[in-house]
Coordinates of C-alpha atoms in Angstrom, one line a residue:
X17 CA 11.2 -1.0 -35.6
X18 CA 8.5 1.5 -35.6
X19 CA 4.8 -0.2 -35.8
X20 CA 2.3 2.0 -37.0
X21 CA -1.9 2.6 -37.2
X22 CA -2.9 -0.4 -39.4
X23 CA -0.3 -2.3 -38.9
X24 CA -0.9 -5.7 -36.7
X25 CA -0.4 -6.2 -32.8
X26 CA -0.7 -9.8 -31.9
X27 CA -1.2 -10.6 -28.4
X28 CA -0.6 -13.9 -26.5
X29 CA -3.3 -14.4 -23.6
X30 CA -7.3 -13.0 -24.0
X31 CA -8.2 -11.9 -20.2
X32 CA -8.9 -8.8 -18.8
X33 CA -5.1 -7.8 -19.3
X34 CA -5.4 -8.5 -22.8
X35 CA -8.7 -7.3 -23.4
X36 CA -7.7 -3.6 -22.3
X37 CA -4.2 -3.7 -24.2
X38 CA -6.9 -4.2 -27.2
X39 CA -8.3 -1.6 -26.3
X40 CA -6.1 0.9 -26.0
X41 CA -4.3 -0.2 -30.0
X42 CA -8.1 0.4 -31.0
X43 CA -7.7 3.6 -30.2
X44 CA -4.3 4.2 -32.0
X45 CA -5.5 2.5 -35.4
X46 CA -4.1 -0.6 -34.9
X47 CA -5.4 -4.0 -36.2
X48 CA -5.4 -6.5 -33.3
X49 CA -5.4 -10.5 -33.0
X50 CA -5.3 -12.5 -29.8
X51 CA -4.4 -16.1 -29.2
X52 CA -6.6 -17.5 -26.7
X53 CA -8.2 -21.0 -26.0
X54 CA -11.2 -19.5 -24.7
X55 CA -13.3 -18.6 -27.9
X56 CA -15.5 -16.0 -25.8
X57 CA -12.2 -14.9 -24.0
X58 CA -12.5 -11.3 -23.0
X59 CA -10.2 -10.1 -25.0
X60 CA -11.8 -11.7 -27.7
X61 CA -14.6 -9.3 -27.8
X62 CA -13.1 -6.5 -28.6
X63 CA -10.1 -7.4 -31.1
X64 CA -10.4 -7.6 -35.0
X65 CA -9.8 -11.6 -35.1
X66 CA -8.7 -14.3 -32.2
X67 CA -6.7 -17.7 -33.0
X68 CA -8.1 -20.0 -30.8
X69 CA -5.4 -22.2 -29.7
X70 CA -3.4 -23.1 -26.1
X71 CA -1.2 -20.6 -25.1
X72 CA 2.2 -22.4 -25.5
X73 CA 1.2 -24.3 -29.0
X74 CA 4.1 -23.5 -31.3
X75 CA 2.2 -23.8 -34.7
X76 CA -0.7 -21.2 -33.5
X77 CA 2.4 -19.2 -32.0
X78 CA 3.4 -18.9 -35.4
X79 CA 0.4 -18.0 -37.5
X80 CA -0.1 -15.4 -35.0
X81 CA 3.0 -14.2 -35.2
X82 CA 2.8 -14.3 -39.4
X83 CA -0.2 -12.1 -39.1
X84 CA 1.2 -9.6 -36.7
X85 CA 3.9 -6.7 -36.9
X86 CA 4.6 -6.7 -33.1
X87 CA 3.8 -9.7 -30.6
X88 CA 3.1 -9.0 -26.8
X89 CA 1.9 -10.9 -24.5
X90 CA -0.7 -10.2 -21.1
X91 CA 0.5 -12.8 -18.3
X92 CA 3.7 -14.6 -17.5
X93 CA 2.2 -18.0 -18.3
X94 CA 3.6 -17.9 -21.7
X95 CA 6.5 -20.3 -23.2
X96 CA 9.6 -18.3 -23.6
X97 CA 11.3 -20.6 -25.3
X98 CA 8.8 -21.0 -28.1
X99 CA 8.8 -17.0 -28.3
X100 CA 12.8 -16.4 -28.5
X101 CA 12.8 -17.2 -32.2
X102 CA 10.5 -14.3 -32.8
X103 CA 12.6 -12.5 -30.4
X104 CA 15.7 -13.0 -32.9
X105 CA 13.1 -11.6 -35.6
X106 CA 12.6 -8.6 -34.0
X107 CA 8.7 -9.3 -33.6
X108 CA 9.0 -9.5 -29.8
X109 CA 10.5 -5.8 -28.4
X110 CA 10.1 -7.3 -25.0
X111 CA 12.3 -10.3 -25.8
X112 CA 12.8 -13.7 -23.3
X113 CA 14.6 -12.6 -20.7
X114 CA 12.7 -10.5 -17.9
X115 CA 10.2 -13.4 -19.0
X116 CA 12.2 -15.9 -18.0
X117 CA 13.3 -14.2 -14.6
X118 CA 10.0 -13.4 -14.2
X119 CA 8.4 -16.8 -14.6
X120 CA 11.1 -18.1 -11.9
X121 CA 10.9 -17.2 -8.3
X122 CA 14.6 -18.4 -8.0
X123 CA 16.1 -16.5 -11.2
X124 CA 14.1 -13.1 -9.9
X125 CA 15.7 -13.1 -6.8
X126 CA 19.1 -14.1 -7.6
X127 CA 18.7 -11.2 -10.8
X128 CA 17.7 -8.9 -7.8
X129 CA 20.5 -9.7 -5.3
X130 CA 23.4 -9.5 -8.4
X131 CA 22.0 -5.9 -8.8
X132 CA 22.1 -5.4 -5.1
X133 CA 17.8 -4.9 -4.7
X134 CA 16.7 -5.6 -1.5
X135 CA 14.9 -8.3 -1.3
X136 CA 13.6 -10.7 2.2
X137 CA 16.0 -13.4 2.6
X138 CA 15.3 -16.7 1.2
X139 CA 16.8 -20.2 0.7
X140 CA 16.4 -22.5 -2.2
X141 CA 14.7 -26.1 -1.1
X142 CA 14.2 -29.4 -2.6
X143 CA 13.5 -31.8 0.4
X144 CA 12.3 -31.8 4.1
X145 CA 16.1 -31.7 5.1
X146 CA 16.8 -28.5 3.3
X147 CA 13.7 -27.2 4.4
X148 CA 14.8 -27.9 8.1
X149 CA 18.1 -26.6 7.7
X150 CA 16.8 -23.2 5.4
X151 CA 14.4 -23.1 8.5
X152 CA 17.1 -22.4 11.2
X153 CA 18.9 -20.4 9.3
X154 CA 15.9 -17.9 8.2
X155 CA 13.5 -18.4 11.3
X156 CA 9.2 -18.3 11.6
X157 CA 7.5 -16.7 10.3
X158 CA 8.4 -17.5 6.7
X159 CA 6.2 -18.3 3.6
X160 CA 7.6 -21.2 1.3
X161 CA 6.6 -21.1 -2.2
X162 CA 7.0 -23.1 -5.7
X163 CA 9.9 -21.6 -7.6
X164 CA 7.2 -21.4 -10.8
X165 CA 3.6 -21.3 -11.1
X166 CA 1.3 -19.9 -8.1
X167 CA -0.2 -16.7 -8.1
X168 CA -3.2 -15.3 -5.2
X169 CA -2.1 -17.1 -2.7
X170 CA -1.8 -20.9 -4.4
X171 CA 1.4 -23.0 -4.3
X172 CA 2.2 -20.9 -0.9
X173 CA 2.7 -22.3 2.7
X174 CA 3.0 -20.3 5.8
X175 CA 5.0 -21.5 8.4
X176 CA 5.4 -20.7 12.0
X177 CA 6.7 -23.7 13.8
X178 CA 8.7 -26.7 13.2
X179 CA 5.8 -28.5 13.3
X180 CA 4.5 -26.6 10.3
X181 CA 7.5 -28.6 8.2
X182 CA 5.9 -31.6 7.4
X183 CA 2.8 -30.0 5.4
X184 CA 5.3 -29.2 3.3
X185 CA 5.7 -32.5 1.7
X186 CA 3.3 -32.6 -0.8
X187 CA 4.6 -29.1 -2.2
X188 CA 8.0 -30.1 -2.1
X189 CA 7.4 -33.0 -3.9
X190 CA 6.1 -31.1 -6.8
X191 CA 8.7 -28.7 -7.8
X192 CA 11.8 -26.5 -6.0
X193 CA 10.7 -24.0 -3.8
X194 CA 11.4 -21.4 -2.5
X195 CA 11.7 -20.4 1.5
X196 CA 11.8 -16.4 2.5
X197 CA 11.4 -15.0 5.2
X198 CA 8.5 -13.5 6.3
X199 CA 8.9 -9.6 6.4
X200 CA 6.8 -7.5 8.6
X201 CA 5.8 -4.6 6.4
X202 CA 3.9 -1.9 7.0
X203 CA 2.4 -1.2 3.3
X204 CA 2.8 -3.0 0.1
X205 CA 3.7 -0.5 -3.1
X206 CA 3.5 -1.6 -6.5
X207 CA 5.6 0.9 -9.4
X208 CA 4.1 1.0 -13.0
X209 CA 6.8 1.9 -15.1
X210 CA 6.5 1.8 -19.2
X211 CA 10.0 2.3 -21.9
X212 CA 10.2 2.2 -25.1
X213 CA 13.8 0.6 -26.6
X214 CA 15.2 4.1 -26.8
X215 CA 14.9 4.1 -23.1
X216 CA 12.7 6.9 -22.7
X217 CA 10.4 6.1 -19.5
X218 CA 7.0 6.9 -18.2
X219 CA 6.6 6.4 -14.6
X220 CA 3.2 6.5 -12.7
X221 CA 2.4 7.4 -9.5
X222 CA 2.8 4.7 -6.4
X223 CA 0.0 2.2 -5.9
X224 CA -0.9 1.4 -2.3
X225 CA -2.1 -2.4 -2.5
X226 CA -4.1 -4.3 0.4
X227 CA -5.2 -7.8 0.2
X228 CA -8.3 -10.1 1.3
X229 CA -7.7 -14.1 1.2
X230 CA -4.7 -13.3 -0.9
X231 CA -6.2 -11.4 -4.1
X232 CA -5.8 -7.9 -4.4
X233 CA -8.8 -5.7 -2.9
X234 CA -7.6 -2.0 -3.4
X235 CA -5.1 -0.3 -4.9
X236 CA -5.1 3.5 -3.9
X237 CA -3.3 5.8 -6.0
X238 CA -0.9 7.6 -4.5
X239 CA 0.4 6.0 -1.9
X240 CA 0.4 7.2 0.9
X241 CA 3.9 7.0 1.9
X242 CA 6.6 9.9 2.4
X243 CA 8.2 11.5 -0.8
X244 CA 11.6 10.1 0.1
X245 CA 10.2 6.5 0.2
X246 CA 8.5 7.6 -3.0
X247 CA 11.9 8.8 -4.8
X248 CA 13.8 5.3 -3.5
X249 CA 10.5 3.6 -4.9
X250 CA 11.1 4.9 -8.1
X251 CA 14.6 4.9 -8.6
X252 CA 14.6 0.9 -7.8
X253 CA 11.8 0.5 -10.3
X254 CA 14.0 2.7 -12.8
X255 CA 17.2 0.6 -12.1
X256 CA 15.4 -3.1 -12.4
X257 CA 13.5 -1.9 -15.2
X258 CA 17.5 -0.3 -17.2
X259 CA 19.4 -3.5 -15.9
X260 CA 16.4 -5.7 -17.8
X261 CA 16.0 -3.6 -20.7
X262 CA 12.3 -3.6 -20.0
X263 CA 10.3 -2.7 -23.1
X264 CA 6.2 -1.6 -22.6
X265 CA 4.5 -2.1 -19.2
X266 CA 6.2 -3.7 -16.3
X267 CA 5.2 -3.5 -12.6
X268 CA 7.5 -3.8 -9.7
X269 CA 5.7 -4.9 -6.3
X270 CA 7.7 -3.3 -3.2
X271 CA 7.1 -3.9 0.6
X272 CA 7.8 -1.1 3.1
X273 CA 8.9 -1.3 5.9
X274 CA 8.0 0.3 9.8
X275 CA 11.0 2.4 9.1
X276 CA 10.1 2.9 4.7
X277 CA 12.6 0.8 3.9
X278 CA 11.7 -1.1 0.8
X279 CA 12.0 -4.8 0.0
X280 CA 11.2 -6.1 -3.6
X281 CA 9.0 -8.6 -4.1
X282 CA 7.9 -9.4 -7.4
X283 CA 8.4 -8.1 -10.8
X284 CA 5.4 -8.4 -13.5
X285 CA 6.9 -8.4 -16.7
X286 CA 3.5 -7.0 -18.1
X287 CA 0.4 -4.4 -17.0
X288 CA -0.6 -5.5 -13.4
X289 CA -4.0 -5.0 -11.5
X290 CA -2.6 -2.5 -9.3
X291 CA -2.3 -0.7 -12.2
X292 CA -5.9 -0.2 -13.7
X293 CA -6.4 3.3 -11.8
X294 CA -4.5 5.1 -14.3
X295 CA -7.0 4.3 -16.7
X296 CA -9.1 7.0 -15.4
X297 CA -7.2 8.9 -12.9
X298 CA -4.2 9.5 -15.4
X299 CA -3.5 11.6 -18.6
X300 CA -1.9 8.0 -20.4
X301 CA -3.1 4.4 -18.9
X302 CA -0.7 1.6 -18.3
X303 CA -2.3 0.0 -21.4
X304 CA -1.6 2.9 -23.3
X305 CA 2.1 3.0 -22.5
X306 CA 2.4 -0.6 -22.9
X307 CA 1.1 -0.1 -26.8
X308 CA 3.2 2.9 -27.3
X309 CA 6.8 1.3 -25.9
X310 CA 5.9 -1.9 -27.8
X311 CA 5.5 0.1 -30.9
X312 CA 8.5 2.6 -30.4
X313 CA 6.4 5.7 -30.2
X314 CA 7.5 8.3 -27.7
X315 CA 6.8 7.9 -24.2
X316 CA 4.8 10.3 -22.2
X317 CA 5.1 12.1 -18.8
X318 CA 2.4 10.7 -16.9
X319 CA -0.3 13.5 -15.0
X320 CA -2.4 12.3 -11.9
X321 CA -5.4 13.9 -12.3
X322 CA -6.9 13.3 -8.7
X323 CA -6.3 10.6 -6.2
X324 CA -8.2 7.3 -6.9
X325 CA -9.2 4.1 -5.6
X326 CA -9.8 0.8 -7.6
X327 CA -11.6 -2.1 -6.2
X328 CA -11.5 -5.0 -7.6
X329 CA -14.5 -7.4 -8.3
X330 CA -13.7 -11.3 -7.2
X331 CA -16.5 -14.2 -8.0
X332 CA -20.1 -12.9 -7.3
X333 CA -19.5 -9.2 -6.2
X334 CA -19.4 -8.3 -10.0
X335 CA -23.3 -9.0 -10.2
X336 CA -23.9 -7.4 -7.0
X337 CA -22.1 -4.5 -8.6
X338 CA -24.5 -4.2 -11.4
X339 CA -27.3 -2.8 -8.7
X340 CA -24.9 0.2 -8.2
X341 CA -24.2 1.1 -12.0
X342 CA -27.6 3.3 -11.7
X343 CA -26.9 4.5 -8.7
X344 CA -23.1 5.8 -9.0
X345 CA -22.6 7.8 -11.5
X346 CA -19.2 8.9 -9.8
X347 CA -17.9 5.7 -10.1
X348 CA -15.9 3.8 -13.2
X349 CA -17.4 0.3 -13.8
X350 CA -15.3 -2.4 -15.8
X351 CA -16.5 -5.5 -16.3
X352 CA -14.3 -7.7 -18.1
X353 CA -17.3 -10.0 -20.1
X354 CA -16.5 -13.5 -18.5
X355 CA -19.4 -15.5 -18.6
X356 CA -19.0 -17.6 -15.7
X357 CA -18.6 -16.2 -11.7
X358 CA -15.8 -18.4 -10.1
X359 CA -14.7 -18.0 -6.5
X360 CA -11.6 -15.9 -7.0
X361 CA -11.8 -15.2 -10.1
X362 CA -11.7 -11.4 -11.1
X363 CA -14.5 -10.3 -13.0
X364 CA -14.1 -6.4 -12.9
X365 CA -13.2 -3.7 -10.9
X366 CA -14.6 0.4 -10.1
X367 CA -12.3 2.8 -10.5
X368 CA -13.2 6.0 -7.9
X369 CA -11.9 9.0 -8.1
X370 CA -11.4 10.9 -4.5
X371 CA -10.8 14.1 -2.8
X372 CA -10.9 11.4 0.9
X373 CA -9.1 8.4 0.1
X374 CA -10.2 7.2 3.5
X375 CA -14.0 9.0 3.3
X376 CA -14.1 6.7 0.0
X377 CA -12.5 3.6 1.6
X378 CA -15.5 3.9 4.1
X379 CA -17.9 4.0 1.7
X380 CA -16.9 1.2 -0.2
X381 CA -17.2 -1.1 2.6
X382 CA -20.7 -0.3 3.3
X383 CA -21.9 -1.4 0.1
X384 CA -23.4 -4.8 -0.1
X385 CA -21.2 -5.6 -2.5
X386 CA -18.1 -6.8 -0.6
X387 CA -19.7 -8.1 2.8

């Protein structure tokens, strides 16, 4: 079903994500509501009416989803079973089921393997004893992690010794997790990639992604990586994204190796960090495509416009970014309008577009902002 300008998008989750899908329907004509329990939530600021309710309560599921034409959603963190009935209704394009994979560490990879992905190999583990036994099959380094839940770093343990095992317990006592081994990767990639249910595709260009204390730093667009690795990237990202019959925005988050050979590590089922360069840098934004395969509209062929950088803005840097924003008039400031700095908690980013990825980088790092 085709949703038009003034008909209703309803969106599950009011951050950052959510705030900029807003956005971008604004600019189409369409009337937007958010479901958030945060009544000064970020997306809450720039949409025509919020529901301010937890994310997986059924009956505020519902009067959103009475009051919209289309329902999306910004994060994984969302109930899927409460959302297949809308699903059936043909309210949810996206449907449950890259949710559901998506949502489970286990169900992603065994999705990938079925399809023959490449992914690291991994073990499944319940108790110390399988975690002894997955740990002479698989070897150190390898990183175990909850089957569901944990993002930046959280619910993850490194391990490079047998004596590493035992602080395990507590993690293992919590849920099934998951043991893979640890892959020695040169870069890590990430693939926006946006359809629309007639399967027509808009691909971006390849994010280069680098990390501090496990939250995403940089992203530079493209990546600098060979165009063979580029064309494998792409046609893995274009195979998961067929075999799930992905619908809007999804993000595919790729290791390569010494030799640019890739490894899959994570599928968003949704518009990712990595992905806010296009905002500026491209002639559609990941937001943009999102709206447009949620809503059926054609889907475009996506135009870098220059090479960019986007940096994101964790805890305290956004205010010390604030000192720039009369200085820089060369650089793209977003901040997302959360009222409270938290250590790792992403309050913006700057989007920079460069002729010297690396002159750039430089720069960056001199600034006050991120020492």
């Amino acid at each position: 079903m085709t949703v038009f300008p003034s008909q209703t998008i309803g969106i599950i989750g009011g951050g950052q994500l959510g705030q900029m899908m807003a956005l971008s329907a604004k600019e189409k004509g369409f009337v937007v509501g958010v479901l958030d329990p945060s009544p000064d939530c970020p997306a809450s600021q720039v949409c025509d009416w919020q529901i301010v309710a937890p994310y997986d309560d059924a009956l505020a599921i519902k009067k959103l989803a009475d009051a919209s034409d289309v329902l999306t959603y910004e994060f994984e963190n969302v109930d899927a079973h409460v959302l297949e009935q809308y699903e059936e209704k043909g309210k949810l394009p996206q449907g449950t089921n890259l949710l559901k994979i998506s949502q489970n560490r286990q169900l992603e990879k065994e999705f990938l393997v079925k399809h023959n992905i490449p992914v690291s190999e991994f073990r499944i583990v319940s108790s110390l004893d399988e975690l002894k036994e997955a740990c002479q099959i698989i070897g150190f380094p390898s990183v175990l992690k909850t089957i569901v839940g944990g993002y930046d770093g959280k619910g993850q343990i490194v391990l490079t010794t047998d004596s590493d095992i035992e602080d395990c317990l507590e993690l293992l006592n919590q849920t099934t997790c998951i043991l893979e081994k640890w892959v020695s990767f040169e870069k890590e990639i990430s693939v926006i990639i946006s359809n629309n249910l007639d399967g027509e595709v808009s691909v971006f260009p390849l994010a280069e992604n680098h990390h501090v204390n496990n939250i995403l730093f940089t992203s530079i667009a493209p990546a600098m990586v060979s165009k063979a690795c580029e064309k494998q990237a792409v046609q893995l990202a274009k195979r998961i994204s067929s075999e799930l019959n992905a619908c809007g925005t999804i993000a595919i988050e790729m290791f390569v190796t010494e030799t640019e050979d890739l490894l899959v590590n994570e599928i968003a089922p949704r518009p990712h960090n990595s992905g806010h360069y296009t905002i500026e840098a491209c002639s559609s934004s990941q937001f943009d495509t999102h709206i447009l395969g949620i809503c059926q509209w054609a889907m475009p062929t996506i135009d870098l416009f220059s090479s960019a950088i986007m940096v994101n803005l964790i805890g305290d840097e956004q205010t010390k970014a604030m000192s720039l924003v009369t200085e820089r008039n060369d650089w793209y400031f977003h901040f997302y309008g959360k009222k409270v700095e938290k250590p790792g908690r992403k309050m913006g980013h700057i989007t920079i577009l460069s002729n010297s990825v690396l002159e750039t980088l430089e720069e960056i790092q001199k600034q006050n902002v991120w020492k």
